[in-house]
Amino acid sequence: MSDLLLEVKNLKTYFHVEKGTVKAVDDVSFTLRRGETLGIVGESGSGKSVTSLSIMRLIPSPPGEIEGGQMIYHDENGESVDLVQVDIDKMRKYRGNEIAMIFQEPMTSLNPVFTCGRQIVEAITLHQNKSEAEAKQITLELFEQVKLPTPERIFDAYPHQLSGGQKQRVMIAMAMSCRPSLLIADEPTTALDVTVQKRILELMNDLQKEKGMSTIFITHDLGVIAEIADRVIVMYKGKIVEQGNVYDIFTNPQHPYTKGLLACRPPLNKRVRKLPTVTDFMEVTPEGKIIEKISSIDEAFERVSVKPEETIQRMAELRKQKPVLEIKNLKTYFPAKKSFFGKVLSYVKAVDDVSFNVFPGETMGLVGESGCGKTTLGRSILRLVPAYGGEVIYKGRSVLDLSKSDMKDLRRDMQIIFQDPYSSLNPRMTIGDSIIEPMQIHGIKSNNRERLEKAAELLTMVSMLPEHLNRYPHEFSGGQRQRICIARALALEPEFIVCDESVSALDVSVQAQVLNLLIDLRERFDFTYIFISHDLSVVKFMSDRMVVMNQGKIEEMGIADDIYYKPQKAYTQRLVAAIPKGDIADIKARMKA
């Protein structure tokens, strides 16, 4: 039997839209061997997901169409078939049975009206000659293999009743249910906690070795690729710009785009003033030619490095001031169980006796797994959720005791940037209307013409264009929408901003741009931030000090670099260990294993 499982030759997948033809995948060729993990990496719009959908023959037509090329699949019986030419009925026999896919967003991939178990049983009975009882038994065994707690409960649970990590494990179980030869994983760990991400990557590695399958792993994060891939393909605007084994890509990248993707991840072994971005490494001419600007990643980091004594001096200067925010024994409880008459019998202690101070101009990082209480803490500080007890003192004023009118005035000073920029913006309002709305509410500027001028100025400040004012949220990318949300938060000229997971779902390159923007704004306007994230590497880069939360309580608190290099608690050590580091020694050891 041939060692080759899949040969993609000159694949072209185009989308024909009103403005012309979008060459999403443009003359792409690669091979995949049995038992191999191939990583496909690139920014949103690079063509990596369209490549996977082309292999599955799931391109929506119209407007999409596979315009040319071959996808030769070699099955276990030694037969070869071109997936481009196979009729749709025969393709259904390959799809799910021979080739399975884990999609990026499990909540939209799972049917909300069927239980998780029912959906996997359906896949097994459709592709295999199994009874309902046999299919249920296989499903429960799969749930155990993917390390889901209480498989019987999960079998009868609906998708909305599970956490993000649990839903992703259900998707993995569904993909594995028919023992495929090829598993395509499209961004399966994006926006998950680093600890959950680590467990899912380990799980996929274990399942691959156990079942001898091949994997195509798609992501924008080269740090994740380092943990799992044997070979790497780097895609940019529908084309492959570089490919090779994972060790060579990390030790000796050739293309400036690859160098940019490697450099824009927050470094763990040094402190930098800002993150290098793809545009620091390359410039694209109007004709589409790529010109390299910096040839060395080390050179890019040297330009932005911060000496340890600079960090010490900054902390000393910050601590000379009186705290702008004082959190004292803050508690936020939610009713968990009520009696027949409505009396609360027990509580979920989301924030449980938390105390710390924040100094003017400081960035305080809040980090921890989902459910640790960090988002509830941020919202309790702003009184977006009611606190159960304790004190929040901002510039000497007790926030929890303010009247509604006084709180409205205080909101000019205290703003929040939410995790999901799309749900934060009204889809029926133009960007201009969204930005001027808070100015209208608080009576800033004398008329809407002046407010629109201010909105245009704010958009320019966040690297957007004034002509974007008349467009709607759906016309922008995720990174652009997050910039719009930042502009909206700045409209009231606040002094204190809570950033709640504001970059967790963005490409690493876009994430770097947004993080750099937040730092530039802090230096320009002397903002004070509370920066919330599950990603300790991002929090380490952004923060002066860091609070590690676990089950509603503070697990550990201190200077950000000290927390990373010398974590005291086992929980913090586990968070640090879960960060995908892309360490060269680890890659070398994994390839020898």
Short mmCIF file of N, CA and C in Angstrom, two decimals, residues 402-529:
data_model
loop_
_atom_site.label_atom_id
_atom_site.label_comp_id
_atom_site.label_asym_id
_atom_site.label_seq_id
_atom_site.Cartn_x
_atom_site.Cartn_y
_atom_site.Cartn_z
N LEU A 402 -23.10 54.55 44.61
CA LEU A 402 -23.55 55.69 43.81
C LEU A 402 -24.98 55.52 43.32
N SER A 403 -25.69 56.64 43.20
CA SER A 403 -27.03 56.63 42.62
C SER A 403 -26.92 56.40 41.12
N LYS A 404 -28.05 56.14 40.45
CA LYS A 404 -28.03 55.89 39.01
C LYS A 404 -27.50 57.09 38.23
N SER A 405 -27.90 58.28 38.63
CA SER A 405 -27.45 59.48 37.91
C SER A 405 -25.95 59.71 38.12
N ASP A 406 -25.48 59.49 39.35
CA ASP A 406 -24.05 59.63 39.61
C ASP A 406 -23.25 58.55 38.87
N MET A 407 -23.82 57.34 38.81
CA MET A 407 -23.14 56.25 38.10
C MET A 407 -23.06 56.55 36.61
N LYS A 408 -24.10 57.17 36.07
CA LYS A 408 -24.08 57.55 34.65
C LYS A 408 -22.94 58.52 34.38
N ASP A 409 -22.74 59.49 35.27
CA ASP A 409 -21.64 60.44 35.10
C ASP A 409 -20.29 59.73 35.19
N LEU A 410 -20.18 58.75 36.12
CA LEU A 410 -18.92 58.04 36.31
C LEU A 410 -18.56 57.18 35.09
N ARG A 411 -19.57 56.74 34.35
CA ARG A 411 -19.32 55.87 33.19
C ARG A 411 -18.53 56.61 32.10
N ARG A 412 -18.50 57.92 32.14
CA ARG A 412 -17.64 58.66 31.20
C ARG A 412 -16.18 58.31 31.46
N ASP A 413 -15.86 58.10 32.74
CA ASP A 413 -14.47 57.79 33.13
C ASP A 413 -14.14 56.32 32.99
N MET A 414 -15.14 55.44 33.12
CA MET A 414 -14.91 53.99 33.19
C MET A 414 -15.61 53.30 32.02
N GLN A 415 -14.82 52.70 31.13
CA GLN A 415 -15.39 52.04 29.94
C GLN A 415 -14.93 50.58 29.87
N ILE A 416 -15.56 49.83 28.97
CA ILE A 416 -15.23 48.41 28.80
C ILE A 416 -15.18 48.07 27.31
N ILE A 417 -14.21 47.23 26.92
CA ILE A 417 -14.14 46.67 25.57
C ILE A 417 -14.43 45.19 25.71
N PHE A 418 -15.53 44.73 25.09
CA PHE A 418 -15.98 43.35 25.28
C PHE A 418 -15.23 42.38 24.37
N GLN A 419 -15.41 41.09 24.67
CA GLN A 419 -14.71 40.02 23.94
C GLN A 419 -15.14 39.93 22.48
N ASP A 420 -16.45 39.95 22.23
CA ASP A 420 -16.95 39.74 20.88
C ASP A 420 -17.36 41.08 20.27
N PRO A 421 -16.55 41.61 19.35
CA PRO A 421 -16.87 42.94 18.80
C PRO A 421 -18.13 42.94 17.96
N TYR A 422 -18.50 41.79 17.37
CA TYR A 422 -19.68 41.78 16.51
C TYR A 422 -20.96 41.95 17.32
N SER A 423 -21.04 41.23 18.47
CA SER A 423 -22.24 41.35 19.30
C SER A 423 -22.23 42.64 20.11
N SER A 424 -21.10 43.34 20.17
CA SER A 424 -21.02 44.61 20.89
C SER A 424 -21.55 45.77 20.07
N LEU A 425 -21.63 45.58 18.75
CA LEU A 425 -22.09 46.65 17.86
C LEU A 425 -23.48 46.32 17.32
N ASN A 426 -24.35 47.32 17.28
CA ASN A 426 -25.70 47.13 16.75
C ASN A 426 -25.61 46.93 15.23
N PRO A 427 -26.06 45.76 14.71
CA PRO A 427 -25.90 45.51 13.27
C PRO A 427 -26.72 46.44 12.39
N ARG A 428 -27.71 47.13 12.98
CA ARG A 428 -28.57 48.03 12.20
C ARG A 428 -28.08 49.48 12.22
N MET A 429 -27.03 49.72 12.98
CA MET A 429 -26.49 51.08 13.07
C MET A 429 -25.17 51.16 12.31
N THR A 430 -24.97 52.27 11.63
CA THR A 430 -23.68 52.49 10.97
C THR A 430 -22.60 52.66 12.05
N ILE A 431 -21.37 52.53 11.62
CA ILE A 431 -20.25 52.72 12.55
C ILE A 431 -20.27 54.13 13.13
N GLY A 432 -20.57 55.11 12.29
CA GLY A 432 -20.65 56.49 12.77
C GLY A 432 -21.69 56.67 13.86
N ASP A 433 -22.89 56.10 13.66
CA ASP A 433 -23.96 56.21 14.65
C ASP A 433 -23.57 55.51 15.96
N SER A 434 -22.89 54.35 15.84
CA SER A 434 -22.47 53.61 17.04
C SER A 434 -21.47 54.41 17.87
N ILE A 435 -20.58 55.13 17.20
CA ILE A 435 -19.55 55.88 17.92
C ILE A 435 -20.11 57.17 18.52
N ILE A 436 -21.04 57.82 17.81
CA ILE A 436 -21.56 59.10 18.35
C ILE A 436 -22.65 58.87 19.40
N GLU A 437 -23.23 57.68 19.46
CA GLU A 437 -24.32 57.43 20.42
C GLU A 437 -23.92 57.75 21.86
N PRO A 438 -22.78 57.23 22.38
CA PRO A 438 -22.42 57.60 23.76
C PRO A 438 -22.16 59.09 23.93
N MET A 439 -21.68 59.76 22.88
CA MET A 439 -21.47 61.21 22.97
C MET A 439 -22.80 61.94 23.08
N GLN A 440 -23.83 61.43 22.38
CA GLN A 440 -25.17 62.04 22.47
C GLN A 440 -25.74 61.87 23.88
N ILE A 441 -25.58 60.66 24.43
CA ILE A 441 -26.13 60.36 25.76
C ILE A 441 -25.52 61.26 26.83
N HIS A 442 -24.21 61.51 26.70
CA HIS A 442 -23.51 62.28 27.73
C HIS A 442 -23.34 63.75 27.37
N GLY A 443 -23.95 64.17 26.25
CA GLY A 443 -23.93 65.58 25.90
C GLY A 443 -22.58 66.13 25.51
N ILE A 444 -21.76 65.27 24.90
CA ILE A 444 -20.43 65.71 24.45
C ILE A 444 -20.56 66.33 23.07
N LYS A 445 -20.00 67.49 22.85
CA LYS A 445 -20.11 68.28 21.63
C LYS A 445 -21.52 68.86 21.52
N SER A 446 -21.65 69.92 20.76
CA SER A 446 -22.93 70.65 20.72
C SER A 446 -23.90 70.11 19.68
N ASN A 447 -23.40 69.42 18.64
CA ASN A 447 -24.30 68.87 17.63
C ASN A 447 -23.67 67.65 16.97
N ASN A 448 -24.50 66.94 16.14
CA ASN A 448 -24.04 65.69 15.54
C ASN A 448 -22.93 65.89 14.51
N ARG A 449 -22.89 67.06 13.88
CA ARG A 449 -21.82 67.31 12.91
C ARG A 449 -20.46 67.30 13.62
N GLU A 450 -20.40 67.96 14.77
CA GLU A 450 -19.15 67.98 15.54
C GLU A 450 -18.83 66.58 16.07
N ARG A 451 -19.88 65.84 16.44
CA ARG A 451 -19.66 64.47 16.95
C ARG A 451 -19.12 63.56 15.86
N LEU A 452 -19.64 63.72 14.65
CA LEU A 452 -19.14 62.91 13.53
C LEU A 452 -17.69 63.25 13.21
N GLU A 453 -17.35 64.51 13.34
CA GLU A 453 -15.94 64.91 13.14
C GLU A 453 -15.06 64.24 14.19
N LYS A 454 -15.57 64.20 15.43
CA LYS A 454 -14.84 63.53 16.51
C LYS A 454 -14.73 62.03 16.22
N ALA A 455 -15.82 61.43 15.72
CA ALA A 455 -15.82 59.99 15.40
C ALA A 455 -14.80 59.68 14.31
N ALA A 456 -14.72 60.55 13.29
CA ALA A 456 -13.74 60.36 12.21
C ALA A 456 -12.31 60.44 12.77
N GLU A 457 -12.12 61.36 13.70
CA GLU A 457 -10.80 61.52 14.34
C GLU A 457 -10.44 60.26 15.14
N LEU A 458 -11.44 59.69 15.83
CA LEU A 458 -11.22 58.47 16.62
C LEU A 458 -10.89 57.28 15.73
N LEU A 459 -11.60 57.16 14.59
CA LEU A 459 -11.32 56.07 13.66
C LEU A 459 -9.90 56.17 13.12
N THR A 460 -9.47 57.38 12.80
CA THR A 460 -8.09 57.58 12.33
C THR A 460 -7.10 57.17 13.42
N MET A 461 -7.44 57.45 14.66
CA MET A 461 -6.57 57.14 15.79
C MET A 461 -6.35 55.63 15.93
N VAL A 462 -7.39 54.82 15.57
CA VAL A 462 -7.28 53.36 15.68
C VAL A 462 -6.96 52.72 14.32
N SER A 463 -6.36 53.52 13.43
CA SER A 463 -5.89 53.04 12.10
C SER A 463 -7.03 52.58 11.20
N MET A 464 -8.17 53.27 11.28
CA MET A 464 -9.26 53.06 10.34
C MET A 464 -9.42 54.34 9.52
N LEU A 465 -10.35 54.33 8.57
CA LEU A 465 -10.53 55.48 7.68
C LEU A 465 -11.83 56.21 7.99
N PRO A 466 -11.86 57.55 7.85
CA PRO A 466 -13.09 58.31 8.11
C PRO A 466 -14.27 57.84 7.25
N GLU A 467 -14.00 57.38 6.01
CA GLU A 467 -15.11 56.94 5.16
C GLU A 467 -15.80 55.67 5.67
N HIS A 468 -15.21 55.00 6.66
CA HIS A 468 -15.84 53.82 7.25
C HIS A 468 -17.06 54.19 8.11
N LEU A 469 -17.24 55.48 8.40
CA LEU A 469 -18.34 55.91 9.26
C LEU A 469 -19.70 55.49 8.72
N ASN A 470 -19.86 55.43 7.42
CA ASN A 470 -21.17 55.13 6.82
C ASN A 470 -21.38 53.64 6.55
N ARG A 471 -20.46 52.80 6.97
CA ARG A 471 -20.60 51.36 6.75
C ARG A 471 -21.19 50.68 7.98
N TYR A 472 -21.56 49.40 7.80
CA TYR A 472 -22.18 48.62 8.88
C TYR A 472 -21.19 47.57 9.41
N PRO A 473 -21.40 47.07 10.64
CA PRO A 473 -20.43 46.14 11.25
C PRO A 473 -20.09 44.92 10.40
N HIS A 474 -21.09 44.36 9.67
CA HIS A 474 -20.82 43.12 8.92
C HIS A 474 -19.84 43.34 7.75
N GLU A 475 -19.56 44.58 7.43
CA GLU A 475 -18.66 44.88 6.30
C GLU A 475 -17.18 44.88 6.71
N PHE A 476 -16.91 44.55 8.00
CA PHE A 476 -15.54 44.62 8.49
C PHE A 476 -15.09 43.26 9.01
N SER A 477 -13.76 43.07 9.06
CA SER A 477 -13.18 41.86 9.64
C SER A 477 -13.26 41.95 11.16
N GLY A 478 -12.93 40.83 11.83
CA GLY A 478 -12.97 40.80 13.29
C GLY A 478 -12.02 41.82 13.91
N GLY A 479 -10.81 41.93 13.35
CA GLY A 479 -9.85 42.89 13.87
C GLY A 479 -10.30 44.32 13.69
N GLN A 480 -10.91 44.61 12.53
CA GLN A 480 -11.42 45.97 12.29
C GLN A 480 -12.58 46.30 13.23
N ARG A 481 -13.45 45.32 13.47
CA ARG A 481 -14.58 45.55 14.39
C ARG A 481 -14.06 45.83 15.81
N GLN A 482 -12.99 45.12 16.20
CA GLN A 482 -12.45 45.37 17.54
C GLN A 482 -11.86 46.78 17.62
N ARG A 483 -11.25 47.26 16.54
CA ARG A 483 -10.74 48.63 16.52
C ARG A 483 -11.89 49.63 16.63
N ILE A 484 -13.02 49.33 15.99
CA ILE A 484 -14.20 50.20 16.06
C ILE A 484 -14.71 50.26 17.50
N CYS A 485 -14.73 49.10 18.19
CA CYS A 485 -15.17 49.06 19.59
C CYS A 485 -14.23 49.87 20.48
N ILE A 486 -12.94 49.84 20.17
CA ILE A 486 -11.98 50.65 20.93
C ILE A 486 -12.26 52.13 20.69
N ALA A 487 -12.52 52.50 19.43
CA ALA A 487 -12.85 53.90 19.11
C ALA A 487 -14.10 54.34 19.87
N ARG A 488 -15.08 53.46 19.94
CA ARG A 488 -16.33 53.78 20.65
C ARG A 488 -16.07 53.99 22.14
N ALA A 489 -15.20 53.13 22.72
CA ALA A 489 -14.88 53.28 24.14
C ALA A 489 -14.14 54.59 24.40
N LEU A 490 -13.36 55.05 23.41
CA LEU A 490 -12.59 56.29 23.57
C LEU A 490 -13.44 57.54 23.37
N ALA A 491 -14.65 57.38 22.84
CA ALA A 491 -15.50 58.53 22.50
C ALA A 491 -15.80 59.41 23.72
N LEU A 492 -15.85 58.80 24.91
CA LEU A 492 -16.17 59.55 26.12
C LEU A 492 -14.91 60.04 26.84
N GLU A 493 -13.76 59.85 26.21
CA GLU A 493 -12.48 60.26 26.80
C GLU A 493 -12.31 59.71 28.22
N PRO A 494 -12.39 58.37 28.36
CA PRO A 494 -12.30 57.76 29.69
C PRO A 494 -10.86 57.77 30.21
N GLU A 495 -10.72 57.45 31.50
CA GLU A 495 -9.39 57.33 32.10
C GLU A 495 -9.10 55.88 32.51
N PHE A 496 -10.16 55.08 32.61
CA PHE A 496 -10.03 53.70 33.08
C PHE A 496 -10.81 52.79 32.14
N ILE A 497 -10.16 51.73 31.61
CA ILE A 497 -10.81 50.83 30.65
C ILE A 497 -10.59 49.37 31.06
N VAL A 498 -11.67 48.61 31.06
CA VAL A 498 -11.59 47.15 31.25
C VAL A 498 -11.60 46.49 29.87
N CYS A 499 -10.55 45.74 29.56
CA CYS A 499 -10.47 44.99 28.29
C CYS A 499 -10.78 43.54 28.61
N ASP A 500 -11.99 43.09 28.25
CA ASP A 500 -12.45 41.75 28.62
C ASP A 500 -12.25 40.79 27.45
N GLU A 501 -11.18 40.00 27.49
CA GLU A 501 -10.88 39.01 26.43
C GLU A 501 -10.97 39.66 25.04
N SER A 502 -10.44 40.87 24.93
CA SER A 502 -10.67 41.67 23.73
C SER A 502 -9.87 41.21 22.52
N VAL A 503 -8.94 40.25 22.68
CA VAL A 503 -8.17 39.76 21.52
C VAL A 503 -8.17 38.24 21.41
N SER A 504 -9.00 37.55 22.22
CA SER A 504 -8.88 36.09 22.34
C SER A 504 -9.24 35.35 21.05
N ALA A 505 -10.14 35.91 20.23
CA ALA A 505 -10.57 35.18 19.03
C ALA A 505 -9.93 35.73 17.74
N LEU A 506 -8.91 36.58 17.89
CA LEU A 506 -8.30 37.20 16.71
C LEU A 506 -7.08 36.42 16.25
N ASP A 507 -6.75 36.53 14.95
CA ASP A 507 -5.49 36.01 14.43
C ASP A 507 -4.33 36.58 15.24
N VAL A 508 -3.24 35.81 15.36
CA VAL A 508 -2.09 36.32 16.12
C VAL A 508 -1.55 37.62 15.52
N SER A 509 -1.61 37.76 14.20
CA SER A 509 -1.10 38.98 13.57
C SER A 509 -2.01 40.17 13.87
N VAL A 510 -3.34 39.97 13.80
CA VAL A 510 -4.30 41.03 14.13
C VAL A 510 -4.25 41.31 15.63
N GLN A 511 -4.11 40.24 16.42
CA GLN A 511 -3.99 40.38 17.87
C GLN A 511 -2.82 41.29 18.22
N ALA A 512 -1.68 41.08 17.55
CA ALA A 512 -0.50 41.91 17.80
C ALA A 512 -0.79 43.38 17.50
N GLN A 513 -1.50 43.63 16.40
CA GLN A 513 -1.83 45.02 16.03
C GLN A 513 -2.72 45.67 17.08
N VAL A 514 -3.74 44.93 17.57
CA VAL A 514 -4.67 45.49 18.56
C VAL A 514 -3.95 45.71 19.89
N LEU A 515 -3.09 44.77 20.30
CA LEU A 515 -2.34 44.94 21.55
C LEU A 515 -1.41 46.15 21.46
N ASN A 516 -0.75 46.30 20.31
CA ASN A 516 0.12 47.47 20.12
C ASN A 516 -0.68 48.77 20.18
N LEU A 517 -1.88 48.74 19.61
CA LEU A 517 -2.75 49.93 19.63
C LEU A 517 -3.12 50.29 21.07
N LEU A 518 -3.48 49.29 21.88
CA LEU A 518 -3.86 49.55 23.27
C LEU A 518 -2.69 50.14 24.06
N ILE A 519 -1.48 49.65 23.78
CA ILE A 519 -0.29 50.18 24.47
C ILE A 519 -0.01 51.61 24.01
N ASP A 520 -0.13 51.87 22.71
CA ASP A 520 0.08 53.24 22.20
C ASP A 520 -0.91 54.22 22.83
N LEU A 521 -2.17 53.79 22.95
CA LEU A 521 -3.19 54.66 23.54
C LEU A 521 -2.92 54.90 25.02
N ARG A 522 -2.45 53.86 25.71
CA ARG A 522 -2.11 54.03 27.14
C ARG A 522 -1.00 55.06 27.32
N GLU A 523 0.00 55.00 26.45
CA GLU A 523 1.12 55.96 26.56
C GLU A 523 0.69 57.37 26.16
N ARG A 524 -0.21 57.44 25.18
CA ARG A 524 -0.63 58.75 24.67
C ARG A 524 -1.57 59.45 25.63
N PHE A 525 -2.51 58.70 26.24
CA PHE A 525 -3.55 59.31 27.07
C PHE A 525 -3.44 58.95 28.55
N ASP A 526 -2.41 58.18 28.91
CA ASP A 526 -2.19 57.78 30.31
C ASP A 526 -3.38 56.99 30.86
N PHE A 527 -3.92 56.07 30.04
CA PHE A 527 -5.03 55.22 30.47
C PHE A 527 -4.57 54.26 31.58
N THR A 528 -5.54 53.83 32.37
CA THR A 528 -5.36 52.72 33.30
C THR A 528 -6.21 51.56 32.78
N TYR A 529 -5.59 50.38 32.68
CA TYR A 529 -6.30 49.22 32.14
C TYR A 529 -6.43 48.12 33.19
#
